[in-house]
XYZ file of C-alpha atoms in Angstrom:
333
model
C -26.425 -22.392 -0.674
C -23.212 -19.902 -1.268
C -24.352 -17.015 -4.078
C -22.177 -17.992 -7.130
C -22.124 -13.858 -7.887
C -19.876 -12.791 -5.241
C -17.058 -15.433 -4.606
C -15.104 -16.452 -6.453
C -15.049 -20.173 -8.761
C -12.032 -21.373 -7.340
C -13.450 -20.773 -3.797
C -16.599 -22.666 -4.423
C -15.228 -25.750 -5.995
C -13.878 -28.970 -4.386
C -9.913 -28.411 -4.886
C -9.991 -32.017 -6.501
C -12.058 -30.835 -9.530
C -10.322 -27.208 -10.115
C -7.378 -29.664 -10.188
C -9.263 -32.283 -12.376
C -10.278 -28.612 -14.770
C -5.962 -28.204 -14.440
C -4.767 -31.115 -15.914
C -7.588 -32.342 -18.288
C -7.390 -28.435 -19.864
C -3.183 -29.081 -20.328
C -3.452 -32.629 -21.405
C -5.330 -31.621 -24.398
C -8.744 -33.572 -23.136
C -10.876 -30.590 -22.051
C -14.641 -31.593 -21.614
C -16.667 -30.988 -25.149
C -19.045 -28.121 -26.564
C -20.758 -29.072 -29.114
C -21.268 -24.972 -29.234
C -17.655 -24.935 -30.857
C -17.825 -28.499 -33.300
C -19.164 -30.189 -35.299
C -21.260 -32.425 -33.612
C -19.201 -35.599 -34.831
C -15.959 -33.839 -33.753
C -17.909 -32.592 -30.637
C -18.792 -36.479 -29.906
C -15.231 -37.376 -30.852
C -13.935 -35.308 -28.060
C -16.428 -36.555 -25.606
C -15.189 -40.038 -25.959
C -11.824 -38.651 -25.757
C -12.503 -36.778 -22.383
C -14.115 -39.564 -20.562
C -11.247 -41.908 -21.626
C -8.689 -39.467 -19.431
C -11.936 -39.703 -16.622
C -11.922 -43.547 -16.685
C -7.764 -44.036 -16.975
C -6.136 -47.290 -18.495
C -7.121 -49.094 -14.667
C -10.742 -49.869 -14.840
C -12.688 -51.625 -11.502
C -12.704 -55.273 -12.827
C -16.113 -56.241 -13.330
C -17.336 -59.276 -15.316
C -18.755 -57.763 -18.788
C -21.307 -59.054 -21.172
C -22.731 -57.703 -24.031
C -26.098 -58.655 -25.568
C -28.752 -57.189 -27.262
C -32.320 -56.491 -27.304
C -35.544 -56.080 -29.540
C -35.852 -52.148 -30.122
C -37.588 -50.326 -32.024
C -35.235 -49.366 -34.855
C -33.593 -52.523 -34.617
C -31.645 -54.315 -32.281
C -30.677 -52.337 -29.376
C -26.963 -53.179 -27.270
C -27.345 -53.760 -23.851
C -23.823 -53.834 -21.514
C -24.162 -56.602 -18.324
C -21.799 -55.549 -15.901
C -21.009 -57.695 -12.945
C -19.770 -57.127 -10.096
C -16.674 -59.820 -9.864
C -16.705 -63.244 -7.424
C -20.467 -63.356 -8.680
C -20.657 -63.320 -12.017
C -22.904 -66.215 -12.032
C -25.298 -65.627 -9.198
C -28.554 -63.800 -9.640
C -28.347 -60.979 -8.881
C -30.442 -57.487 -8.260
C -30.276 -55.594 -11.848
C -29.712 -51.819 -12.041
C -30.608 -50.684 -15.967
C -28.845 -47.864 -16.173
C -28.798 -44.981 -18.751
C -25.916 -42.426 -19.707
C -26.043 -39.128 -19.882
C -25.264 -36.466 -22.288
C -27.799 -33.577 -23.456
C -29.305 -36.798 -25.475
C -26.944 -36.336 -27.605
C -22.863 -37.174 -26.129
C -21.585 -39.893 -24.385
C -22.570 -43.661 -25.009
C -21.565 -46.815 -22.318
C -18.188 -46.788 -23.364
C -17.626 -43.037 -21.968
C -18.938 -43.935 -18.047
C -17.139 -47.230 -18.128
C -15.951 -46.586 -14.813
C -19.132 -45.417 -12.999
C -20.823 -48.814 -14.443
C -18.260 -50.482 -13.184
C -18.126 -48.426 -9.668
C -22.189 -49.118 -9.546
C -21.354 -52.923 -10.511
C -19.018 -53.636 -7.775
C -20.176 -51.172 -4.850
C -23.978 -52.195 -5.442
C -22.955 -55.664 -6.173
C -25.716 -55.356 -8.223
C -25.506 -56.766 -11.995
C -25.948 -53.071 -14.463
C -27.315 -53.050 -17.679
C -26.300 -49.984 -19.556
C -28.435 -49.359 -22.607
C -27.060 -48.108 -25.331
C -29.632 -45.736 -26.956
C -29.856 -44.013 -30.161
C -28.360 -40.099 -29.899
C -30.248 -36.937 -31.065
C -30.811 -35.236 -33.440
C -30.297 -38.604 -35.994
C -33.790 -40.078 -33.206
C -35.947 -37.764 -30.965
C -38.078 -37.553 -28.441
C -39.906 -40.713 -27.513
C -37.507 -42.568 -29.559
C -35.595 -42.758 -26.545
C -37.816 -43.961 -24.783
C -39.121 -46.217 -25.938
C -35.918 -48.029 -25.887
C -35.974 -48.009 -22.474
C -38.904 -49.537 -22.437
C -36.936 -52.142 -24.560
C -34.734 -52.411 -22.337
C -37.413 -53.204 -19.499
C -38.280 -55.048 -21.571
C -35.656 -57.489 -22.418
C -34.978 -58.083 -18.643
C -37.724 -58.900 -17.503
C -38.035 -61.414 -20.347
C -34.733 -63.455 -20.689
C -32.748 -61.302 -18.017
C -33.319 -65.031 -15.541
C -31.488 -66.587 -18.383
C -28.966 -64.333 -17.943
C -28.538 -64.557 -14.262
C -30.933 -61.215 -13.597
C -33.200 -61.395 -10.437
C -36.363 -59.185 -12.205
C -38.032 -59.695 -9.358
C -35.082 -57.079 -7.885
C -34.664 -54.276 -10.146
C -33.816 -50.736 -10.238
C -33.637 -48.001 -13.093
C -30.830 -45.121 -12.786
C -28.679 -42.854 -14.450
C -26.866 -39.300 -14.953
C -28.100 -35.985 -16.318
C -30.823 -36.489 -19.503
C -30.055 -40.295 -18.788
C -31.429 -39.825 -15.206
C -34.362 -38.052 -17.299
C -35.370 -41.341 -19.519
C -34.500 -43.114 -16.341
C -37.879 -41.140 -14.206
C -38.874 -41.831 -17.946
C -39.458 -45.623 -17.763
C -39.984 -45.773 -13.614
C -43.551 -43.983 -14.615
C -43.900 -46.078 -18.374
C -43.179 -49.417 -15.692
C -46.136 -48.401 -13.504
C -48.298 -49.844 -16.516
C -46.081 -52.675 -17.583
C -46.577 -56.253 -17.023
C -44.681 -57.912 -14.486
C -42.561 -56.974 -11.932
C -42.715 -52.884 -11.166
C -39.449 -51.106 -11.391
C -38.534 -50.526 -7.096
C -35.726 -47.808 -6.629
C -34.883 -45.115 -9.129
C -31.285 -43.275 -8.192
C -31.443 -40.582 -10.147
C -27.646 -38.679 -10.709
C -28.298 -34.310 -11.881
C -30.590 -35.183 -14.173
C -32.490 -32.871 -16.466
C -35.886 -32.929 -15.519
C -38.244 -30.350 -17.560
C -37.338 -27.579 -20.555
C -37.121 -24.538 -17.966
C -33.985 -21.980 -17.680
C -36.209 -19.664 -15.699
C -34.682 -21.064 -12.391
C -32.448 -19.712 -9.802
C -29.905 -22.410 -10.422
C -29.397 -21.267 -13.716
C -29.476 -17.559 -13.151
C -26.211 -18.748 -10.444
C -24.406 -21.513 -12.094
C -25.514 -21.422 -16.034
C -23.157 -19.074 -17.374
C -19.755 -21.278 -18.304
C -17.619 -21.254 -15.077
C -18.492 -24.561 -13.258
C -19.286 -26.232 -16.208
C -22.602 -26.699 -17.582
C -23.831 -23.700 -19.470
C -27.899 -22.665 -20.485
C -27.221 -22.392 -23.156
C -25.912 -25.626 -24.111
C -28.787 -26.970 -22.263
C -31.072 -25.257 -24.593
C -29.063 -26.423 -27.227
C -29.532 -30.112 -25.878
C -32.977 -30.056 -25.713
C -33.252 -28.905 -29.498
C -31.810 -32.079 -30.411
C -33.950 -34.214 -28.567
C -37.251 -32.453 -28.748
C -36.655 -30.476 -32.507
C -38.809 -27.305 -33.077
C -42.398 -28.774 -32.706
C -41.977 -31.116 -30.321
C -43.946 -29.704 -27.084
C -41.674 -29.368 -24.023
C -43.898 -29.464 -21.815
C -44.827 -33.275 -22.715
C -44.667 -34.803 -18.909
C -42.304 -37.599 -20.782
C -39.923 -35.238 -22.497
C -39.988 -33.223 -18.670
C -41.148 -35.809 -16.305
C -40.703 -33.285 -13.423
C -44.375 -32.398 -14.751
C -45.341 -35.859 -14.689
C -48.250 -36.929 -12.567
C -45.588 -39.049 -10.093
C -48.083 -40.738 -7.820
C -47.266 -44.518 -7.554
C -43.429 -44.107 -8.165
C -41.405 -46.279 -6.638
C -37.648 -44.775 -4.240
C -36.174 -42.463 -5.531
C -32.275 -41.059 -4.459
C -31.436 -38.173 -6.084
C -27.443 -37.748 -6.439
C -27.709 -34.112 -6.430
C -24.761 -31.368 -7.826
C -25.056 -28.222 -5.752
C -22.803 -26.347 -8.770
C -25.011 -27.257 -11.040
C -27.088 -24.851 -13.337
C -29.431 -28.539 -13.342
C -28.961 -29.099 -9.049
C -33.207 -26.744 -9.119
C -34.196 -28.949 -11.576
C -33.451 -32.117 -8.673
C -35.206 -29.968 -5.800
C -38.207 -29.450 -7.744
C -38.897 -33.353 -8.564
C -37.772 -33.393 -4.672
C -40.927 -31.794 -3.911
C -43.206 -32.502 -6.123
C -42.549 -36.162 -4.990
C -43.212 -34.643 -1.427
C -46.313 -33.829 -2.551
C -46.693 -36.564 -4.780
C -46.042 -39.703 -1.499
C -43.478 -40.582 -2.422
C -40.177 -42.510 -0.652
C -36.743 -40.130 -1.506
C -33.714 -39.219 -0.586
C -31.254 -35.919 -1.205
C -28.063 -35.978 -1.213
C -26.763 -32.803 -2.430
C -22.794 -31.910 -2.995
C -23.125 -28.350 -2.241
C -19.507 -28.458 -3.761
C -19.752 -31.144 -6.884
C -20.029 -29.618 -10.460
C -22.575 -31.148 -12.968
C -21.197 -34.454 -14.275
C -19.369 -35.261 -10.691
C -20.348 -39.436 -11.430
C -17.801 -39.499 -13.912
C -14.451 -37.544 -11.702
C -14.515 -40.582 -9.361
C -10.658 -41.188 -10.391
C -9.184 -37.562 -9.539
C -11.796 -36.486 -7.187
C -12.135 -38.400 -3.755
C -15.227 -36.343 -2.864
C -16.443 -38.291 -6.631
C -15.899 -40.935 -5.156
C -18.202 -41.004 -2.361
C -20.606 -39.292 -3.440
C -21.142 -42.858 -6.520
C -20.415 -45.610 -3.836
C -22.847 -43.732 -1.484
C -25.569 -44.039 -4.538
C -24.289 -47.232 -5.477
C -24.764 -48.295 -1.635
C -27.985 -47.371 -1.786
C -29.344 -48.843 -4.575
C -27.918 -52.133 -3.364
C -29.062 -52.088 -0.077
C -33.019 -51.419 -1.180
C -32.451 -53.959 -3.490
C -31.915 -56.759 -1.094
C -33.683 -55.637 1.557
C -31.889 -53.153 3.618
C -33.308 -49.273 2.368
C -32.220 -46.366 3.627
C -34.324 -44.262 5.642
C -35.845 -42.006 3.176
C -38.949 -38.891 3.142
C -41.960 -40.456 3.026
C -43.821 -37.099 2.094
């Protein structure tokens, strides 16, 4: 991994990422910064930025919105199916969007969700979970369990094969997905059989090499912003060492196979690499796909960055292949 202190940012990042950053800035749709704006304005800015990333010509899919019974009332789920398979009995990927628990939505991740459905040939169940600080840990984990239980109980009537079930997410959403995989070990019904984790936010820990290398702001996500996200999610008094809040600290034995898609130029890089080491110790099959020249949130850049699109297609193929009985070769620890 190159030393970010010695090499200019422009020589580390994929050139298409640099071009995208310049285009977004010139168009007036830069990434949202919740440290510089009131939260409501930051959320609106995030929606605008991702609308720019998604574009007006989405990947064709079939979309259906349903509701599950959540811990605080109805929980919205969006079912996304690949074209031509609207009525098929499909494997299902329960997916949680990123945004530090405080930003973003199922709308900001629309293009990514469509790509996962199409290239994985799965039904994606996207969860519109509650945002922090209005709702804090562990409320979002309770909503994740509600989504899983809805799929198990009601999924078959909506064309979902509950016997072929995966969980996935990016950043904060990867935290929820890993937490759900952990919690599902004690749930009745079919087990979660695969996990897809993009550049996850797995521990309340900023003393890592990747935070020191990439957390100052040259690559997008900053350490300061990560501290802010954790405060919104945990509040001031929730213990940061809680293994449900920080699943890197949990007992990982018995987890299903996991696919870790890792951004190399990301202050959260080491969250995923440390997780991989712990998975190896726990004898959990896994694969690490490290994209050394991509930053945090690359899965949302697929319309502009070819390498990001390839990474998402590879991840989708890993999920779909595993759920269809054609798994990738994985490290077994």
